[in-house]
C-alpha positions as protocol buffer text, in pm:
chain_id: "A"
residue {
  index: 1
  type: MET
  ca { x: 11662 y: 1126 z: -1066 }
}
residue {
  index: 2
  type: LEU
  ca { x: 11498 y: 802 z: -954 }
}
residue {
  index: 3
  type: LEU
  ca { x: 11769 y: 568 z: -1083 }
}
residue {
  index: 4
  type: LYS
  ca { x: 12084 y: 779 z: -1078 }
}
residue {
  index: 5
  type: ASN
  ca { x: 12389 y: 561 z: -1148 }
}
residue {
  index: 6
  type: LYS
  ca { x: 12185 y: 238 z: -1132 }
}
residue {
  index: 7
  type: ILE
  ca { x: 12231 y: -63 z: -1360 }
}
residue {
  index: 8
  type: VAL
  ca { x: 11889 y: -183 z: -1470 }
}
residue {
  index: 9
  type: ILE
  ca { x: 11787 y: -493 z: -1665 }
}
residue {
  index: 10
  type: VAL
  ca { x: 11456 y: -473 z: -1852 }
}
residue {
  index: 11
  type: SER
  ca { x: 11312 y: -788 z: -2007 }
}
residue {
  index: 12
  type: GLY
  ca { x: 11044 y: -793 z: -2273 }
}
residue {
  index: 13
  type: ILE
  ca { x: 11155 y: -494 z: -2479 }
}
residue {
  index: 14
  type: GLY
  ca { x: 10877 y: -431 z: -2729 }
}
residue {
  index: 15
  type: PRO
  ca { x: 10658 y: -160 z: -2876 }
}
residue {
  index: 16
  type: GLY
  ca { x: 10457 y: -102 z: -2557 }
}
residue {
  index: 17
  type: LEU
  ca { x: 10558 y: -88 z: -2192 }
}
residue {
  index: 18
  type: GLY
  ca { x: 10887 y: -276 z: -2233 }
}
residue {
  index: 19
  type: VAL
  ca { x: 11065 y: -14 z: -2441 }
}
residue {
  index: 20
  type: LYS
  ca { x: 10918 y: 266 z: -2229 }
}
residue {
  index: 21
  type: LEU
  ca { x: 11066 y: 106 z: -1917 }
}
residue {
  index: 22
  type: ALA
  ca { x: 11410 y: 114 z: -2080 }
}
residue {
  index: 23
  type: ILE
  ca { x: 11371 y: 470 z: -2206 }
}
residue {
  index: 24
  type: GLU
  ca { x: 11241 y: 604 z: -1875 }
}
residue {
  index: 25
  type: ALA
  ca { x: 11515 y: 424 z: -1680 }
}
residue {
  index: 26
  type: ALA
  ca { x: 11771 y: 605 z: -1893 }
}
residue {
  index: 27
  type: ARG
  ca { x: 11587 y: 935 z: -1851 }
}
residue {
  index: 28
  type: GLU
  ca { x: 11587 y: 882 z: -1474 }
}
residue {
  index: 29
  type: GLY
  ca { x: 11965 y: 866 z: -1462 }
}
residue {
  index: 30
  type: ALA
  ca { x: 12052 y: 498 z: -1496 }
}
residue {
  index: 31
  type: ALA
  ca { x: 12419 y: 448 z: -1571 }
}
residue {
  index: 32
  type: GLY
  ca { x: 12335 y: 138 z: -1773 }
}
residue {
  index: 33
  type: VAL
  ca { x: 12023 y: -19 z: -1918 }
}
residue {
  index: 34
  type: VAL
  ca { x: 12033 y: -381 z: -2028 }
}
residue {
  index: 35
  type: CYS
  ca { x: 11765 y: -450 z: -2286 }
}
residue {
  index: 36
  type: ALA
  ca { x: 11645 y: -808 z: -2332 }
}
residue {
  index: 37
  type: ALA
  ca { x: 11403 y: -937 z: -2595 }
}
residue {
  index: 38
  type: ARG
  ca { x: 11368 y: -1222 z: -2842 }
}
residue {
  index: 39
  type: SER
  ca { x: 11400 y: -981 z: -3134 }
}
residue {
  index: 40
  type: ALA
  ca { x: 11726 y: -800 z: -3220 }
}
residue {
  index: 41
  type: GLU
  ca { x: 11522 y: -545 z: -3416 }
}
residue {
  index: 42
  type: LYS
  ca { x: 11334 y: -440 z: -3103 }
}
residue {
  index: 43
  type: LEU
  ca { x: 11662 y: -405 z: -2915 }
}
residue {
  index: 44
  type: ASP
  ca { x: 11808 y: -184 z: -3188 }
}
residue {
  index: 45
  type: ASP
  ca { x: 11499 y: 38 z: -3169 }
}
residue {
  index: 46
  type: ALA
  ca { x: 11532 y: 68 z: -2790 }
}
residue {
  index: 47
  type: GLU
  ca { x: 11898 y: 163 z: -2817 }
}
residue {
  index: 48
  type: ARG
  ca { x: 11822 y: 427 z: -3080 }
}
residue {
  index: 49
  type: ARG
  ca { x: 11550 y: 582 z: -2866 }
}
residue {
  index: 50
  type: ILE
  ca { x: 11767 y: 587 z: -2555 }
}
residue {
  index: 51
  type: VAL
  ca { x: 12059 y: 748 z: -2739 }
}
residue {
  index: 52
  type: GLU
  ca { x: 11821 y: 1019 z: -2863 }
}
residue {
  index: 53
  type: ILE
  ca { x: 11753 y: 1137 z: -2507 }
}
residue {
  index: 54
  type: THR
  ca { x: 12089 y: 1090 z: -2332 }
}
residue {
  index: 55
  type: ASP
  ca { x: 12454 y: 1011 z: -2394 }
}
residue {
  index: 56
  type: ARG
  ca { x: 12514 y: 925 z: -2028 }
}
residue {
  index: 57
  type: CYS
  ca { x: 12353 y: 583 z: -2020 }
}
residue {
  index: 58
  type: GLY
  ca { x: 12528 y: 274 z: -2145 }
}
residue {
  index: 59
  type: VAL
  ca { x: 12308 y: 33 z: -2339 }
}
residue {
  index: 60
  type: LEU
  ca { x: 12364 y: -341 z: -2355 }
}
residue {
  index: 61
  type: LYS
  ca { x: 12146 y: -535 z: -2598 }
}
residue {
  index: 62
  type: CYS
  ca { x: 12091 y: -906 z: -2534 }
}
residue {
  index: 63
  type: VAL
  ca { x: 11873 y: -1129 z: -2749 }
}
residue {
  index: 64
  type: THR
  ca { x: 11716 y: -1345 z: -2479 }
}
residue {
  index: 65
  type: ASP
  ca { x: 11441 y: -1603 z: -2449 }
}
residue {
  index: 66
  type: ILE
  ca { x: 11367 y: -1601 z: -2077 }
}
residue {
  index: 67
  type: THR
  ca { x: 11225 y: -1954 z: -2092 }
}
residue {
  index: 68
  type: ASP
  ca { x: 11583 y: -2072 z: -2161 }
}
residue {
  index: 69
  type: ARG
  ca { x: 11781 y: -2070 z: -1837 }
}
residue {
  index: 70
  type: ALA
  ca { x: 12115 y: -2072 z: -2022 }
}
residue {
  index: 71
  type: ALA
  ca { x: 12007 y: -1759 z: -2210 }
}
residue {
  index: 72
  type: CYS
  ca { x: 11913 y: -1591 z: -1882 }
}
residue {
  index: 73
  type: GLU
  ca { x: 12251 y: -1673 z: -1734 }
}
residue {
  index: 74
  type: ARG
  ca { x: 12429 y: -1540 z: -2044 }
}
residue {
  index: 75
  type: LEU
  ca { x: 12236 y: -1216 z: -2006 }
}
residue {
  index: 76
  type: VAL
  ca { x: 12346 y: -1184 z: -1645 }
}
residue {
  index: 77
  type: ALA
  ca { x: 12708 y: -1270 z: -1725 }
}
residue {
  index: 78
  type: GLN
  ca { x: 12718 y: -1010 z: -2003 }
}
residue {
  index: 79
  type: THR
  ca { x: 12568 y: -750 z: -1769 }
}
residue {
  index: 80
  type: ILE
  ca { x: 12827 y: -815 z: -1500 }
}
residue {
  index: 81
  type: GLU
  ca { x: 13110 y: -815 z: -1753 }
}
residue {
  index: 82
  type: ARG
  ca { x: 12997 y: -479 z: -1893 }
}
residue {
  index: 83
  type: PHE
  ca { x: 12877 y: -297 z: -1580 }
}
residue {
  index: 84
  type: GLY
  ca { x: 13004 y: -493 z: -1280 }
}
residue {
  index: 85
  type: ARG
  ca { x: 12675 y: -500 z: -1092 }
}
residue {
  index: 86
  type: ILE
  ca { x: 12296 y: -536 z: -1119 }
}
residue {
  index: 87
  type: ASP
  ca { x: 12087 y: -291 z: -920 }
}
residue {
  index: 88
  type: ALA
  ca { x: 11744 y: -367 z: -1059 }
}
residue {
  index: 89
  type: LEU
  ca { x: 11557 y: -619 z: -1269 }
}
residue {
  index: 90
  type: ILE
  ca { x: 11226 y: -521 z: -1426 }
}
residue {
  index: 91
  type: ASN
  ca { x: 11046 y: -836 z: -1539 }
}
residue {
  index: 92
  type: SER
  ca { x: 10828 y: -714 z: -1826 }
}
residue {
  index: 93
  type: ALA
  ca { x: 10849 y: -1005 z: -2071 }
}
residue {
  index: 94
  type: PHE
  ca { x: 10520 y: -1186 z: -2123 }
}
residue {
  index: 95
  type: VAL
  ca { x: 10310 y: -1399 z: -2354 }
}
residue {
  index: 96
  type: HIS
  ca { x: 9939 y: -1319 z: -2357 }
}
residue {
  index: 97
  type: GLY
  ca { x: 9813 y: -1633 z: -2523 }
}
residue {
  index: 98
  type: GLU
  ca { x: 9455 y: -1691 z: -2631 }
}
residue {
  index: 99
  type: MET
  ca { x: 9158 y: -1478 z: -2529 }
}
residue {
  index: 100
  type: ASP
  ca { x: 8992 y: -1764 z: -2342 }
}
residue {
  index: 101
  type: TYR
  ca { x: 8774 y: -1867 z: -2051 }
}
residue {
  index: 102
  type: ALA
  ca { x: 8862 y: -2114 z: -1775 }
}
residue {
  index: 103
  type: SER
  ca { x: 8545 y: -2312 z: -1835 }
}
residue {
  index: 104
  type: THR
  ca { x: 8608 y: -2371 z: -2206 }
}
residue {
  index: 105
  type: ALA
  ca { x: 8980 y: -2312 z: -2269 }
}
residue {
  index: 106
  type: ASN
  ca { x: 9204 y: -2563 z: -2439 }
}
residue {
  index: 107
  type: LEU
  ca { x: 9432 y: -2599 z: -2139 }
}
residue {
  index: 108
  type: ASP
  ca { x: 9725 y: -2700 z: -2359 }
}
residue {
  index: 109
  type: ASP
  ca { x: 9723 y: -2336 z: -2475 }
}
residue {
  index: 110
  type: TRP
  ca { x: 9806 y: -2226 z: -2121 }
}
residue {
  index: 111
  type: HIS
  ca { x: 10158 y: -2368 z: -2145 }
}
residue {
  index: 112
  type: GLY
  ca { x: 10278 y: -2062 z: -2337 }
}
residue {
  index: 113
  type: PRO
  ca { x: 10173 y: -1800 z: -2080 }
}
residue {
  index: 114
  type: LEU
  ca { x: 10280 y: -2021 z: -1788 }
}
residue {
  index: 115
  type: ASN
  ca { x: 10620 y: -2099 z: -1938 }
}
residue {
  index: 116
  type: THR
  ca { x: 10700 y: -1734 z: -2001 }
}
residue {
  index: 117
  type: ASN
  ca { x: 10503 y: -1530 z: -1748 }
}
residue {
  index: 118
  type: LEU
  ca { x: 10570 y: -1754 z: -1451 }
}
residue {
  index: 119
  type: LEU
  ca { x: 10855 y: -1996 z: -1514 }
}
residue {
  index: 120
  type: GLY
  ca { x: 11057 y: -1778 z: -1751 }
}
residue {
  index: 121
  type: THR
  ca { x: 11027 y: -1478 z: -1521 }
}
residue {
  index: 122
  type: LEU
  ca { x: 11143 y: -1690 z: -1228 }
}
residue {
  index: 123
  type: LYS
  ca { x: 11437 y: -1826 z: -1430 }
}
residue {
  index: 124
  type: LEU
  ca { x: 11561 y: -1475 z: -1504 }
}
residue {
  index: 125
  type: THR
  ca { x: 11497 y: -1371 z: -1145 }
}
residue {
  index: 126
  type: GLN
  ca { x: 11693 y: -1665 z: -1009 }
}
residue {
  index: 127
  type: SER
  ca { x: 11976 y: -1586 z: -1248 }
}
residue {
  index: 128
  type: VAL
  ca { x: 12032 y: -1235 z: -1106 }
}
residue {
  index: 129
  type: LEU
  ca { x: 12022 y: -1348 z: -742 }
}
residue {
  index: 130
  type: PRO
  ca { x: 12385 y: -1458 z: -696 }
}
residue {
  index: 131
  type: GLN
  ca { x: 12506 y: -1113 z: -801 }
}
residue {
  index: 132
  type: MET
  ca { x: 12247 y: -928 z: -592 }
}
residue {
  index: 133
  type: LYS
  ca { x: 12327 y: -1145 z: -290 }
}
residue {
  index: 134
  type: ALA
  ca { x: 12697 y: -1070 z: -331 }
}
residue {
  index: 135
  type: GLN
  ca { x: 12616 y: -698 z: -343 }
}
residue {
  index: 136
  type: LYS
  ca { x: 12374 y: -732 z: -48 }
}
residue {
  index: 137
  type: SER
  ca { x: 12131 y: -519 z: -244 }
}
residue {
  index: 138
  type: GLY
  ca { x: 11891 y: -527 z: -537 }
}
residue {
  index: 139
  type: ALA
  ca { x: 11538 y: -453 z: -649 }
}
residue {
  index: 140
  type: ILE
  ca { x: 11317 y: -680 z: -859 }
}
residue {
  index: 141
  type: VAL
  ca { x: 10988 y: -557 z: -1004 }
}
residue {
  index: 142
  type: MET
  ca { x: 10730 y: -792 z: -1153 }
}
residue {
  index: 143
  type: VAL
  ca { x: 10502 y: -635 z: -1412 }
}
residue {
  index: 144
  type: ASN
  ca { x: 10161 y: -785 z: -1354 }
}
residue {
  index: 145
  type: THR
  ca { x: 9805 y: -713 z: -1463 }
}
residue {
  index: 146
  type: MET
  ca { x: 9472 y: -581 z: -1338 }
}
residue {
  index: 147
  type: ALA
  ca { x: 9320 y: -903 z: -1479 }
}
residue {
  index: 148
  type: VAL
  ca { x: 9451 y: -1073 z: -1164 }
}
residue {
  index: 149
  type: ARG
  ca { x: 9248 y: -828 z: -954 }
}
residue {
  index: 150
  type: GLN
  ca { x: 8915 y: -846 z: -1136 }
}
residue {
  index: 151
  type: VAL
  ca { x: 8773 y: -1067 z: -1408 }
}
residue {
  index: 152
  type: PRO
  ca { x: 8763 y: -866 z: -1732 }
}
residue {
  index: 153
  type: PRO
  ca { x: 8470 y: -892 z: -1976 }
}
residue {
  index: 154
  type: LEU
  ca { x: 8707 y: -1032 z: -2237 }
}
residue {
  index: 155
  type: GLY
  ca { x: 8843 y: -1378 z: -2174 }
}
residue {
  index: 156
  type: GLU
  ca { x: 9198 y: -1370 z: -2039 }
}
residue {
  index: 157
  type: ALA
  ca { x: 9185 y: -1673 z: -1813 }
}
residue {
  index: 158
  type: GLY
  ca { x: 9515 y: -1838 z: -1910 }
}
residue {
  index: 159
  type: TYR
  ca { x: 9707 y: -1510 z: -1904 }
}
residue {
  index: 160
  type: ALA
  ca { x: 9555 y: -1407 z: -1570 }
}
residue {
  index: 161
  type: ALA
  ca { x: 9621 y: -1748 z: -1415 }
}
residue {
  index: 162
  type: SER
  ca { x: 9990 y: -1730 z: -1507 }
}
residue {
  index: 163
  type: LYS
  ca { x: 10017 y: -1379 z: -1365 }
}
residue {
  index: 164
  type: ALA
  ca { x: 9830 y: -1473 z: -1048 }
}
residue {
  index: 165
  type: ALA
  ca { x: 10083 y: -1749 z: -988 }
}
residue {
  index: 166
  type: LEU
  ca { x: 10360 y: -1494 z: -1040 }
}
residue {
  index: 167
  type: ALA
  ca { x: 10198 y: -1259 z: -786 }
}
residue {
  index: 168
  type: VAL
  ca { x: 10204 y: -1531 z: -520 }
}
residue {
  index: 169
  type: SER
  ca { x: 10562 y: -1625 z: -609 }
}
residue {
  index: 170
  type: THR
  ca { x: 10662 y: -1261 z: -565 }
}
residue {
  index: 171
  type: LYS
  ca { x: 10552 y: -1266 z: -202 }
}
residue {
  index: 172
  type: TYR
  ca { x: 10755 y: -1581 z: -139 }
}
residue {
  index: 173
  type: LEU
  ca { x: 11059 y: -1420 z: -302 }
}
residue {
  index: 174
  type: ALA
  ca { x: 11020 y: -1105 z: -93 }
}
residue {
  index: 175
  type: LYS
  ca { x: 11015 y: -1308 z: 228 }
}
residue {
  index: 176
  type: GLU
  ca { x: 11305 y: -1531 z: 125 }
}
residue {
  index: 177
  type: LEU
  ca { x: 11530 y: -1253 z: -10 }
}
residue {
  index: 178
  type: GLY
  ca { x: 11464 y: -985 z: 250 }
}
residue {
  index: 179
  type: PRO
  ca { x: 11760 y: -1093 z: 466 }
}
residue {
  index: 180
  type: HIS
  ca { x: 11985 y: -1029 z: 165 }
}
residue {
  index: 181
  type: ARG
  ca { x: 11845 y: -674 z: 127 }
}
residue {
  index: 182
  type: ILE
  ca { x: 11685 y: -770 z: -203 }
}
residue {
  index: 183
  type: ARG
  ca { x: 11341 y: -619 z: -252 }
}
residue {
  index: 184
  type: VAL
  ca { x: 11074 y: -784 z: -470 }
}
residue {
  index: 185
  type: ASN
  ca { x: 10753 y: -604 z: -561 }
}
residue {
  index: 186
  type: THR
  ca { x: 10468 y: -619 z: -810 }
}
residue {
  index: 187
  type: VAL
  ca { x: 10299 y: -353 z: -1022 }
}
residue {
  index: 188
  type: HIS
  ca { x: 9954 y: -440 z: -1154 }
}
residue {
  index: 189
  type: MET
  ca { x: 9892 y: -257 z: -1481 }
}
residue {
  index: 190
  type: GLY
  ca { x: 9547 y: -182 z: -1620 }
}
residue {
  index: 191
  type: TRP
  ca { x: 9468 y: -17 z: -1951 }
}
residue {
  index: 192
  type: MET
  ca { x: 9781 y: 152 z: -2091 }
}
residue {
  index: 193
  type: TRP
  ca { x: 9763 y: 393 z: -2383 }
}
residue {
  index: 194
  type: GLY
  ca { x: 10047 y: 284 z: -2607 }
}
residue {
  index: 195
  type: ALA
  ca { x: 10102 y: 83 z: -2922 }
}
residue {
  index: 196
  type: PRO
  ca { x: 9929 y: -243 z: -2816 }
}
residue {
  index: 197
  type: VAL
  ca { x: 9614 y: -78 z: -2679 }
}
residue {
  index: 198
  type: GLN
  ca { x: 9605 y: 172 z: -2965 }
}
residue {
  index: 199
  type: GLY
  ca { x: 9607 y: -122 z: -3204 }
}
residue {
  index: 200
  type: TYR
  ca { x: 9330 y: -296 z: -3011 }
}
residue {
  index: 201
  type: VAL
  ca { x: 9115 y: 18 z: -3003 }
}
residue {
  index: 202
  type: ALA
  ca { x: 9159 y: 70 z: -3378 }
}
residue {
  index: 203
  type: TRP
  ca { x: 9060 y: -292 z: -3446 }
}
residue {
  index: 204
  type: GLN
  ca { x: 8766 y: -300 z: -3205 }
}
residue {
  index: 205
  type: ALA
  ca { x: 8632 y: 36 z: -3321 }
}
residue {
  index: 206
  type: GLY
  ca { x: 8638 y: -97 z: -3676 }
}
residue {
  index: 207
  type: GLN
  ca { x: 8449 y: -410 z: -3567 }
}
residue {
  index: 208
  type: LEU
  ca { x: 8186 y: -199 z: -3392 }
}
residue {
  index: 209
  type: GLY
  ca { x: 8168 y: 64 z: -3663 }
}
residue {
  index: 210
  type: ILE
  ca { x: 8235 y: 354 z: -3428 }
}
residue {
  index: 211
  type: PRO
  ca { x: 8511 y: 619 z: -3413 }
}
residue {
  index: 212
  type: GLU
  ca { x: 8824 y: 523 z: -3218 }
}
residue {
  index: 213
  type: ALA
  ca { x: 8784 y: 830 z: -2996 }
}
residue {
  index: 214
  type: GLU
  ca { x: 8438 y: 711 z: -2895 }
}
residue {
  index: 215
  type: LEU
  ca { x: 8564 y: 368 z: -2793 }
}
residue {
  index: 216
  type: LYS
  ca { x: 8855 y: 520 z: -2603 }
}
residue {
  index: 217
  type: ALA
  ca { x: 8610 y: 745 z: -2418 }
}
residue {
  index: 218
  type: GLN
  ca { x: 8393 y: 445 z: -2331 }
}
residue {
  index: 219
  type: ILE
  ca { x: 8692 y: 269 z: -2176 }
}
residue {
  index: 220
  type: ALA
  ca { x: 8788 y: 585 z: -1986 }
}
residue {
  index: 221
  type: THR
  ca { x: 8445 y: 607 z: -1821 }
}
residue {
  index: 222
  type: GLY
  ca { x: 8552 y: 322 z: -1592 }
}
residue {
  index: 223
  type: ILE
  ca { x: 8871 y: 503 z: -1486 }
}
residue {
  index: 224
  type: PRO
  ca { x: 8827 y: 760 z: -1206 }
}
residue {
  index: 225
  type: LEU
  ca { x: 9113 y: 977 z: -1334 }
}
residue {
  index: 226
  type: GLY
  ca { x: 8913 y: 1014 z: -1653 }
}
residue {
  index: 227
  type: ASP
  ca { x: 9158 y: 886 z: -1913 }
}
residue {
  index: 228
  type: ILE
  ca { x: 9360 y: 579 z: -2003 }
}
residue {
  index: 229
  type: PRO
  ca { x: 9706 y: 610 z: -1841 }
}
residue {
  index: 230
  type: THR
  ca { x: 9993 y: 623 z: -2089 }
}
residue {
  index: 231
  type: ASP
  ca { x: 10255 y: 350 z: -2091 }
}
residue {
  index: 232
  type: ASP
  ca { x: 10511 y: 621 z: -2005 }
}
residue {
  index: 233
  type: GLU
  ca { x: 10321 y: 695 z: -1683 }
}
residue {
  index: 234
  type: CYS
  ca { x: 10293 y: 328 z: -1601 }
}
residue {
  index: 235
  type: ALA
  ca { x: 10665 y: 274 z: -1667 }
}
residue {
  index: 236
  type: ARG
  ca { x: 10756 y: 549 z: -1421 }
}
residue {
  index: 237
  type: ALA
  ca { x: 10542 y: 387 z: -1151 }
}
residue {
  index: 238
  type: ALA
  ca { x: 10723 y: 57 z: -1201 }
}
residue {
  index: 239
  type: LEU
  ca { x: 11062 y: 228 z: -1188 }
}
residue {
  index: 240
  type: PHE
  ca { x: 10968 y: 399 z: -863 }
}
residue {
  index: 241
  type: MET
  ca { x: 10944 y: 53 z: -706 }
}
residue {
  index: 242
  type: ALA
  ca { x: 11297 y: -18 z: -828 }
}
residue {
  index: 243
  type: SER
  ca { x: 11432 y: 309 z: -688 }
}
residue {
  index: 244
  type: ASP
  ca { x: 11579 y: 394 z: -349 }
}
residue {
  index: 245
  type: TYR
  ca { x: 11263 y: 594 z: -274 }
}
residue {
  index: 246
  type: ALA
  ca { x: 11098 y: 255 z: -222 }
}
residue {
  index: 247
  type: SER
  ca { x: 11384 y: 120 z: -9 }
}
residue {
  index: 248
  type: ALA
  ca { x: 11146 y: 17 z: 272 }
}
residue {
  index: 249
  type: VAL
  ca { x: 10900 y: -155 z: 37 }
}
residue {
  index: 250
  type: THR
  ca { x: 10904 y: -526 z: -38 }
}
residue {
  index: 251
  type: GLY
  ca { x: 10635 y: -784 z: -99 }
}
residue {
  index: 252
  type: ALA
  ca { x: 10399 y: -505 z: -202 }
}
residue {
  index: 253
  type: ALA
  ca { x: 10160 y: -473 z: -494 }
}
residue {
  index: 254
  type: LEU
  ca { x: 10107 y: -133 z: -654 }
}
residue {
  index: 255
  type: ASP
  ca { x: 9797 y: -86 z: -871 }
}
residue {
  index: 256
  type: VAL
  ca { x: 9873 y: 135 z: -1171 }
}
residue {
  index: 257
  type: ASN
  ca { x: 9541 y: 182 z: -1349 }
}
residue {
  index: 258
  type: GLY
  ca { x: 9407 y: 532 z: -1290 }
}
residue {
  index: 259
  type: GLY
  ca { x: 9179 y: 397 z: -1018 }
}
residue {
  index: 260
  type: ALA
  ca { x: 9000 y: 146 z: -1242 }
}
residue {
  index: 261
  type: TRP
  ca { x: 9044 y: -112 z: -966 }
}
residue {
  index: 262
  type: MET
  ca { x: 9079 y: -27 z: -598 }
}
residue {
  index: 263
  type: PRO
  ca { x: 9139 y: -278 z: -319 }
}
């Protein structure tokens, strides 16, 4: 089991990758999963789904807005009080913002993605560091996007800019925290077949007047593995970077996209 006896915090619990990260962490043997989201309803759903697969993983639910440093520190304090340690933090919380272009965007709209994807993620990361430094161990995984690697046909400039800044910050963190045996890595996700993408495909297929299966197949033609990866698969790749199997890896970026983008 990748995460046997680990205590794992997952931010951004939601209907897509976030909840799958929590579920798969529990499936991979975590002794405790701390679920953080702005919505208590999403946290209740995550707990229910974890309990369905195992009774050996403690679940702590924390309503948290990661842009609020006090909320981040409450989350960490509650985690330490309940479990005594923090082995991994998976930073999955994000705001996508408008589908826009750098040349025409209302730049005031970029504050949302920047405040959450960059500054909020760093606030939560900074909040776990005292505990990880005391332990002399820890793994932090930043969930990033393929839109940082290549410009997509749809406008995602503000979202991509916030994530690009996070990717650079991750390298700084890896260098700064290495002496404390704290690893910091990035996973760049591409298309993920789960609730958000399923919703997009249903909407776009309706706009184009074509079957959903046809649109899905069109997207898959750009993926060498021949299909859109599931969010379960993508979650497991992220959790690998948090596991002891990646104990010699820090400052790295793992592309999780079925080969849609290759360096």
